[in-house]
Amino acid sequence: MQITFLGTSSGVPTRGRNVSSVAVRLPQRAEVWLLDCGEATQHQLLRSDVKISQITKIFITHMHGDHIFGLPGLLASCGMAGNVSHIDIYGPSGLGEYLDACLRYSETRLSYSIKVHRVKTGIVCEDSEFYMMAAPLKHKVTAHGYRLVERDRAGKFDVDKAIAMNIPAGPIFGELKQGKIVTLPDGRKIDGKEFCGAPQIGRKIAYCTDTIFCDSSVELAQNADVLIHETTFAHQDSDMAFQRLHSTSTMAAQVALLANVKQLIMTHFSPRYAPGNAILLEDLVNEARMIFANTIPAHDFMTYEIMPSQS
């Protein structure tokens, strides 16, 4: 499972950072799920290793421009790629009307189908391998955070042991792999759990932006492999964070600590901490690490890979 950061600035782009978007490449299938789509996201995709043609789902946190202005252009380009058949788009109320207006007034006609889903608390989409959950965050407009979960997989099946016990191959192997108790033609009862190794625990990613510290962020991030959390302000600028309902470095770290995550990745940085200013991005990182050591800052085109668990 591979995470690629396409934009890590808050509000406006800078020379080194575009506005919000994160691509998640799903393992073992040529599919990408996009989290937010700020202006020029399609340009960032062209400069990355992520293929636009593999995007099948887009999840929007809220309707502020630095999270949605890139969506109409990306959708238009996906149509010109010629190999996109359908994209599901998830987001708050108003997203469908926004897209309808953009496509109508620009006279853009997509060569593929899209479906806009209004996000509510709980599971917003799922299949046999993955599901995405949403929960409300605390921002100036309706906003949701997301939790992407890979379902647990059965442990490795010990074929040699089954053969040594003269268990006939075929459908019986399939039932044993599922941990079922099977009665063989000779009358023996075999417990499939005796042939399966430890289950492979599914990977989990939490994405929380834009928001001030809230309980929903902690719930979404519970035991996640990676928490991607906005860090718009330094701790000493907490007054602005409360006024604008954004998080500080220490708030993001507190969420990570309370949720028992493995890795915190900070993003959505205010341009005020660019080189030459009194407070730098490195200061925000150090503030967070004082609370949660496993913290790293994201930068545009950074790729982070989550390896599968073996237990």
GROMACS .gro file of C-alpha atoms in nm:
model
  311
    1MET     CA    1   0.000   0.000   0.000
    2GLN     CA    2   0.168   0.317  -0.120
    3ILE     CA    3   0.090   0.677  -0.022
    4THR     CA    4   0.201   0.961  -0.250
    5PHE     CA    5   0.167   1.322  -0.137
    6LEU     CA    6   0.068   1.548  -0.427
    7GLY     CA    7   0.015   1.866  -0.228
    8THR     CA    8   0.111   1.958   0.129
    9SER     CA    9   0.044   2.332   0.162
   10SER     CA   10  -0.260   2.486   0.328
   11GLY     CA   11  -0.477   2.753   0.167
   12VAL     CA   12  -0.252   2.854  -0.122
   13PRO     CA   13   0.027   2.688  -0.318
   14THR     CA   14   0.388   2.792  -0.267
   15ARG     CA   15   0.692   2.751  -0.489
   16GLY     CA   16   0.769   2.418  -0.328
   17ARG     CA   17   0.428   2.290  -0.221
   18ASN     CA   18   0.095   2.252  -0.396
   19VAL     CA   19  -0.239   2.246  -0.214
   20SER     CA   20  -0.400   1.934  -0.068
   21SER     CA   21  -0.412   1.597  -0.240
   22VAL     CA   22  -0.295   1.249  -0.146
   23ALA     CA   23  -0.296   0.939  -0.369
   24VAL     CA   24  -0.317   0.588  -0.222
   25ARG     CA   25  -0.217   0.301  -0.450
   26LEU     CA   26  -0.394  -0.015  -0.343
   27PRO     CA   27  -0.185  -0.332  -0.322
   28GLN     CA   28  -0.218  -0.614  -0.575
   29ARG     CA   29  -0.450  -0.424  -0.805
   30ALA     CA   30  -0.398  -0.135  -1.047
   31GLU     CA   31  -0.618   0.107  -0.858
   32VAL     CA   32  -0.565   0.449  -0.697
   33TRP     CA   33  -0.791   0.622  -0.446
   34LEU     CA   34  -0.744   0.999  -0.425
   35LEU     CA   35  -0.792   1.199  -0.105
   36ASP     CA   36  -0.881   1.563  -0.185
   37CYS     CA   37  -0.804   1.736  -0.513
   38GLY     CA   38  -0.671   2.089  -0.479
   39GLU     CA   39  -0.591   2.314  -0.775
   40ALA     CA   40  -0.330   2.170  -1.016
   41THR     CA   41  -0.352   1.818  -0.874
   42GLN     CA   42  -0.346   1.682  -1.229
   43HIS     CA   43  -0.015   1.862  -1.289
   44GLN     CA   44   0.125   1.701  -0.975
   45LEU     CA   45   0.006   1.361  -1.094
   46LEU     CA   46   0.194   1.409  -1.422
   47ARG     CA   47   0.513   1.474  -1.225
   48SER     CA   48   0.463   1.168  -1.005
   49ASP     CA   49   0.463   0.793  -1.060
   50VAL     CA   50   0.085   0.776  -1.006
   51LYS     CA   51  -0.118   0.704  -1.319
   52ILE     CA   52  -0.427   0.919  -1.370
   53SER     CA   53  -0.593   0.631  -1.555
   54GLN     CA   54  -0.586   0.418  -1.238
   55ILE     CA   55  -0.796   0.658  -1.029
   56THR     CA   56  -1.128   0.490  -0.948
   57LYS     CA   57  -1.242   0.677  -0.636
   58ILE     CA   58  -1.197   1.034  -0.509
   59PHE     CA   59  -1.273   1.133  -0.149
   60ILE     CA   60  -1.322   1.502  -0.069
   61THR     CA   61  -1.301   1.616   0.294
   62HIS     CA   62  -1.479   1.952   0.256
   63MET     CA   63  -1.572   2.223   0.009
   64HIS     CA   64  -1.292   2.475   0.060
   65GLY     CA   65  -1.117   2.563  -0.264
   66ASP     CA   66  -0.772   2.432  -0.172
   67HIS     CA   67  -0.930   2.086  -0.155
   68ILE     CA   68  -1.164   2.089  -0.459
   69PHE     CA   69  -1.048   2.340  -0.723
   70GLY     CA   70  -0.850   2.073  -0.908
   71LEU     CA   71  -1.139   1.832  -0.942
   72PRO     CA   72  -1.310   1.960  -1.263
   73GLY     CA   73  -0.982   1.975  -1.453
   74LEU     CA   74  -0.876   1.632  -1.338
   75LEU     CA   75  -1.208   1.479  -1.442
   76ALA     CA   76  -1.183   1.641  -1.786
   77SER     CA   77  -0.831   1.506  -1.835
   78CYS     CA   78  -0.936   1.159  -1.725
   79GLY     CA   79  -1.188   1.161  -2.008
   80MET     CA   80  -0.924   1.255  -2.263
   81ALA     CA   81  -0.704   0.969  -2.141
   82GLY     CA   82  -0.953   0.737  -2.306
   83ASN     CA   83  -0.915   0.442  -2.070
   84VAL     CA   84  -1.128   0.554  -1.775
   85SER     CA   85  -1.472   0.389  -1.752
   86HIS     CA   86  -1.612   0.516  -1.420
   87ILE     CA   87  -1.511   0.722  -1.115
   88ASP     CA   88  -1.694   0.736  -0.783
   89ILE     CA   89  -1.663   1.066  -0.597
   90TYR     CA   90  -1.741   1.101  -0.227
   91GLY     CA   91  -1.788   1.425  -0.038
   92PRO     CA   92  -2.015   1.665   0.150
   93SER     CA   93  -2.345   1.814   0.042
   94GLY     CA   94  -2.296   2.058  -0.245
   95LEU     CA   95  -2.016   1.868  -0.418
   96GLY     CA   96  -2.247   1.731  -0.687
   97GLU     CA   97  -2.394   2.073  -0.763
   98TYR     CA   98  -2.045   2.224  -0.779
   99LEU     CA   99  -1.928   1.966  -1.032
  100ASP     CA  100  -2.248   1.996  -1.238
  101ALA     CA  101  -2.200   2.372  -1.264
  102CYS     CA  102  -1.831   2.346  -1.357
  103LEU     CA  103  -1.895   2.089  -1.629
  104ARG     CA  104  -2.207   2.265  -1.759
  105TYR     CA  105  -2.067   2.617  -1.786
  106SER     CA  106  -1.739   2.495  -1.937
  107GLU     CA  107  -1.937   2.273  -2.176
  108THR     CA  108  -1.728   1.976  -2.069
  109ARG     CA  109  -1.869   1.638  -2.163
  110LEU     CA  110  -1.709   1.340  -1.998
  111SER     CA  111  -1.659   1.024  -2.201
  112TYR     CA  112  -1.709   0.808  -1.893
  113SER     CA  113  -1.955   0.794  -1.604
  114ILE     CA  114  -1.915   0.952  -1.262
  115LYS     CA  115  -2.128   0.914  -0.951
  116VAL     CA  116  -2.121   1.160  -0.663
  117HIS     CA  117  -2.199   1.013  -0.320
  118ARG     CA  118  -2.288   1.226  -0.020
  119VAL     CA  119  -2.071   1.122   0.272
  120LYS     CA  120  -2.227   1.032   0.605
  121THR     CA  121  -2.073   0.897   0.922
  122GLY     CA  122  -1.981   0.529   0.895
  123ILE     CA  123  -1.876   0.311   0.603
  124VAL     CA  124  -1.900   0.507   0.278
  125CYS     CA  125  -1.782   0.232   0.043
  126GLU     CA  126  -1.653  -0.124   0.065
  127ASP     CA  127  -1.560  -0.433  -0.131
  128SER     CA  128  -1.415  -0.774  -0.048
  129GLU     CA  129  -1.066  -0.631   0.020
  130PHE     CA  130  -1.105  -0.272   0.144
  131TYR     CA  131  -1.348  -0.032   0.301
  132MET     CA  132  -1.351   0.342   0.369
  133MET     CA  133  -1.504   0.498   0.677
  134ALA     CA  134  -1.586   0.863   0.744
  135ALA     CA  135  -1.645   1.071   1.057
  136PRO     CA  136  -1.718   1.441   1.104
  137LEU     CA  137  -1.429   1.671   1.188
  138LYS     CA  138  -1.443   2.016   1.351
  139HIS     CA  139  -1.391   2.291   1.094
  140LYS     CA  140  -1.567   2.609   0.976
  141VAL     CA  141  -1.763   2.413   0.714
  142THR     CA  142  -1.889   2.055   0.706
  143ALA     CA  143  -1.581   1.834   0.693
  144HIS     CA  144  -1.513   1.462   0.720
  145GLY     CA  145  -1.201   1.264   0.795
  146TYR     CA  146  -1.146   0.923   0.638
  147ARG     CA  147  -1.014   0.583   0.745
  148LEU     CA  148  -0.906   0.338   0.476
  149VAL     CA  149  -0.895  -0.023   0.598
  150GLU     CA  150  -0.758  -0.330   0.428
  151ARG     CA  151  -0.949  -0.635   0.546
  152ASP     CA  152  -0.756  -0.902   0.737
  153ARG     CA  153  -0.643  -1.198   0.530
  154ALA     CA  154  -0.619  -1.561   0.627
  155GLY     CA  155  -0.278  -1.695   0.715
  156LYS     CA  156  -0.071  -1.903   0.475
  157PHE     CA  157  -0.214  -2.249   0.412
  158ASP     CA  158   0.026  -2.537   0.484
  159VAL     CA  159  -0.018  -2.746   0.168
  160ASP     CA  160   0.262  -2.990   0.256
  161LYS     CA  161   0.097  -3.077   0.587
  162ALA     CA  162  -0.236  -3.138   0.416
  163ILE     CA  163  -0.076  -3.365   0.155
  164ALA     CA  164   0.115  -3.555   0.425
  165MET     CA  165  -0.217  -3.629   0.596
  166ASN     CA  166  -0.359  -3.766   0.270
  167ILE     CA  167  -0.622  -3.494   0.243
  168PRO     CA  168  -0.750  -3.483  -0.116
  169ALA     CA  169  -0.673  -3.160  -0.302
  170GLY     CA  170  -0.945  -2.952  -0.461
  171PRO     CA  171  -1.249  -2.789  -0.299
  172ILE     CA  172  -1.157  -2.936   0.040
  173PHE     CA  173  -0.835  -2.734   0.042
  174GLY     CA  174  -1.039  -2.423  -0.021
  175GLU     CA  175  -1.265  -2.491   0.278
  176LEU     CA  176  -0.969  -2.565   0.503
  177LYS     CA  177  -0.803  -2.237   0.395
  178GLN     CA  178  -1.111  -2.059   0.529
  179GLY     CA  179  -1.061  -2.225   0.868
  180LYS     CA  180  -1.365  -2.448   0.839
  181ILE     CA  181  -1.406  -2.794   0.994
  182VAL     CA  182  -1.434  -3.045   0.708
  183THR     CA  183  -1.545  -3.410   0.716
  184LEU     CA  184  -1.337  -3.616   0.472
  185PRO     CA  185  -1.472  -3.908   0.263
  186ASP     CA  186  -1.298  -4.150   0.501
  187GLY     CA  187  -1.485  -4.003   0.798
  188ARG     CA  188  -1.205  -3.797   0.950
  189LYS     CA  189  -1.293  -3.450   1.077
  190ILE     CA  190  -1.026  -3.193   0.997
  191ASP     CA  191  -1.005  -2.844   1.150
  192GLY     CA  192  -0.879  -2.597   0.890
  193LYS     CA  193  -0.732  -2.373   1.159
  194GLU     CA  194  -0.461  -2.634   1.217
  195PHE     CA  195  -0.331  -2.574   0.864
  196CYS     CA  196  -0.335  -2.194   0.858
  197GLY     CA  197  -0.063  -1.966   0.983
  198ALA     CA  198  -0.119  -1.640   1.171
  199PRO     CA  199  -0.361  -1.410   0.990
  200GLN     CA  200  -0.224  -1.114   0.795
  201ILE     CA  201  -0.362  -0.803   0.964
  202GLY     CA  202  -0.494  -0.546   0.718
  203ARG     CA  203  -0.327  -0.207   0.685
  204LYS     CA  204  -0.501   0.111   0.799
  205ILE     CA  205  -0.463   0.476   0.697
  206ALA     CA  206  -0.636   0.771   0.865
  207TYR     CA  207  -0.667   1.110   0.692
  208CYS     CA  208  -0.772   1.406   0.906
  209THR     CA  209  -0.789   1.754   0.752
  210ASP     CA  210  -0.914   2.027   0.796
  211THR     CA  211  -0.989   2.022   1.167
  212ILE     CA  212  -0.894   2.136   1.510
  213PHE     CA  213  -0.826   1.862   1.767
  214CYS     CA  214  -1.141   1.651   1.810
  215ASP     CA  215  -1.246   1.308   1.935
  216SER     CA  216  -1.345   1.196   1.584
  217SER     CA  217  -0.985   1.223   1.468
  218VAL     CA  218  -0.873   0.997   1.750
  219GLU     CA  219  -1.145   0.744   1.666
  220LEU     CA  220  -1.061   0.744   1.295
  221ALA     CA  221  -0.692   0.699   1.367
  222GLN     CA  222  -0.725   0.422   1.627
  223ASN     CA  223  -0.433   0.175   1.582
  224ALA     CA  224  -0.368   0.300   1.228
  225ASP     CA  225  -0.043   0.219   1.052
  226VAL     CA  226  -0.031   0.578   0.928
  227LEU     CA  227  -0.211   0.891   1.043
  228ILE     CA  228  -0.199   1.177   0.793
  229HIS     CA  229  -0.297   1.482   0.996
  230GLU     CA  230  -0.307   1.848   0.914
  231THR     CA  231  -0.052   2.065   1.094
  232THR     CA  232  -0.136   2.414   0.981
  233PHE     CA  233   0.011   2.603   1.277
  234ALA     CA  234   0.294   2.595   1.527
  235HIS     CA  235   0.207   2.551   1.893
  236GLN     CA  236   0.271   2.916   1.974
  237ASP     CA  237   0.014   3.014   1.710
  238SER     CA  238  -0.260   2.812   1.879
  239ASP     CA  239  -0.482   3.121   1.909
  240MET     CA  240  -0.503   3.134   1.529
  241ALA     CA  241  -0.565   2.759   1.521
  242PHE     CA  242  -0.867   2.795   1.749
  243GLN     CA  243  -0.998   3.096   1.555
  244ARG     CA  244  -0.969   2.920   1.219
  245LEU     CA  245  -1.040   2.567   1.343
  246HIS     CA  246  -0.713   2.419   1.227
  247SER     CA  247  -0.462   2.202   1.413
  248THR     CA  248  -0.125   2.285   1.559
  249SER     CA  249   0.176   2.054   1.557
  250THR     CA  250   0.104   1.948   1.916
  251MET     CA  251  -0.264   1.876   1.843
  252ALA     CA  252  -0.170   1.641   1.559
  253ALA     CA  253   0.080   1.466   1.785
  254GLN     CA  254  -0.179   1.430   2.063
  255VAL     CA  255  -0.417   1.259   1.819
  256ALA     CA  256  -0.141   1.019   1.715
  257LEU     CA  257  -0.051   0.942   2.077
  258LEU     CA  258  -0.408   0.889   2.194
  259ALA     CA  259  -0.491   0.674   1.890
  260ASN     CA  260  -0.182   0.454   1.929
  261VAL     CA  261  -0.081   0.492   1.564
  262LYS     CA  262   0.246   0.361   1.427
  263GLN     CA  263   0.341   0.665   1.218
  264LEU     CA  264   0.227   1.028   1.210
  265ILE     CA  265   0.279   1.217   0.884
  266MET     CA  266   0.227   1.591   0.913
  267THR     CA  267   0.086   1.788   0.618
  268HIS     CA  268  -0.120   2.100   0.526
  269PHE     CA  269   0.146   2.346   0.642
  270SER     CA  270   0.085   2.719   0.652
  271PRO     CA  271   0.314   2.911   0.414
  272ARG     CA  272   0.406   3.135   0.710
  273TYR     CA  273   0.668   2.877   0.817
  274ALA     CA  274   0.870   2.897   0.494
  275PRO     CA  275   1.247   2.959   0.511
  276GLY     CA  276   1.331   3.312   0.623
  277ASN     CA  277   1.058   3.338   0.883
  278ALA     CA  278   1.098   3.335   1.261
  279ILE     CA  279   0.940   2.992   1.296
  280LEU     CA  280   1.032   2.718   1.050
  281LEU     CA  281   0.875   2.389   0.952
  282GLU     CA  282   1.151   2.209   1.142
  283ASP     CA  283   1.025   2.375   1.460
  284LEU     CA  284   0.677   2.230   1.404
  285VAL     CA  285   0.826   1.885   1.353
  286ASN     CA  286   1.029   1.909   1.672
  287GLU     CA  287   0.722   2.024   1.867
  288ALA     CA  288   0.527   1.721   1.748
  289ARG     CA  289   0.812   1.479   1.822
  290MET     CA  290   0.823   1.595   2.183
  291ILE     CA  291   0.479   1.430   2.217
  292PHE     CA  292   0.491   1.159   1.949
  293ALA     CA  293   0.836   1.046   1.839
  294ASN     CA  294   0.736   0.864   1.519
  295THR     CA  295   0.655   1.184   1.333
  296ILE     CA  296   0.771   1.293   0.989
  297PRO     CA  297   0.671   1.593   0.774
  298ALA     CA  298   0.531   1.531   0.428
  299HIS     CA  299   0.661   1.706   0.119
  300ASP     CA  300   0.524   1.709  -0.232
  301PHE     CA  301   0.595   1.383  -0.421
  302MET     CA  302   0.699   1.204  -0.103
  303THR     CA  303   0.606   0.835  -0.118
  304TYR     CA  304   0.550   0.627   0.193
  305GLU     CA  305   0.495   0.252   0.168
  306ILE     CA  306   0.311   0.045   0.429
  307MET     CA  307   0.434  -0.312   0.427
  308PRO     CA  308   0.191  -0.596   0.509
  309SER     CA  309   0.181  -0.724   0.864
  310GLN     CA  310   0.280  -1.083   0.937
  311SER     CA  311   0.082  -1.121   1.260
   0.00000   0.00000   0.00000
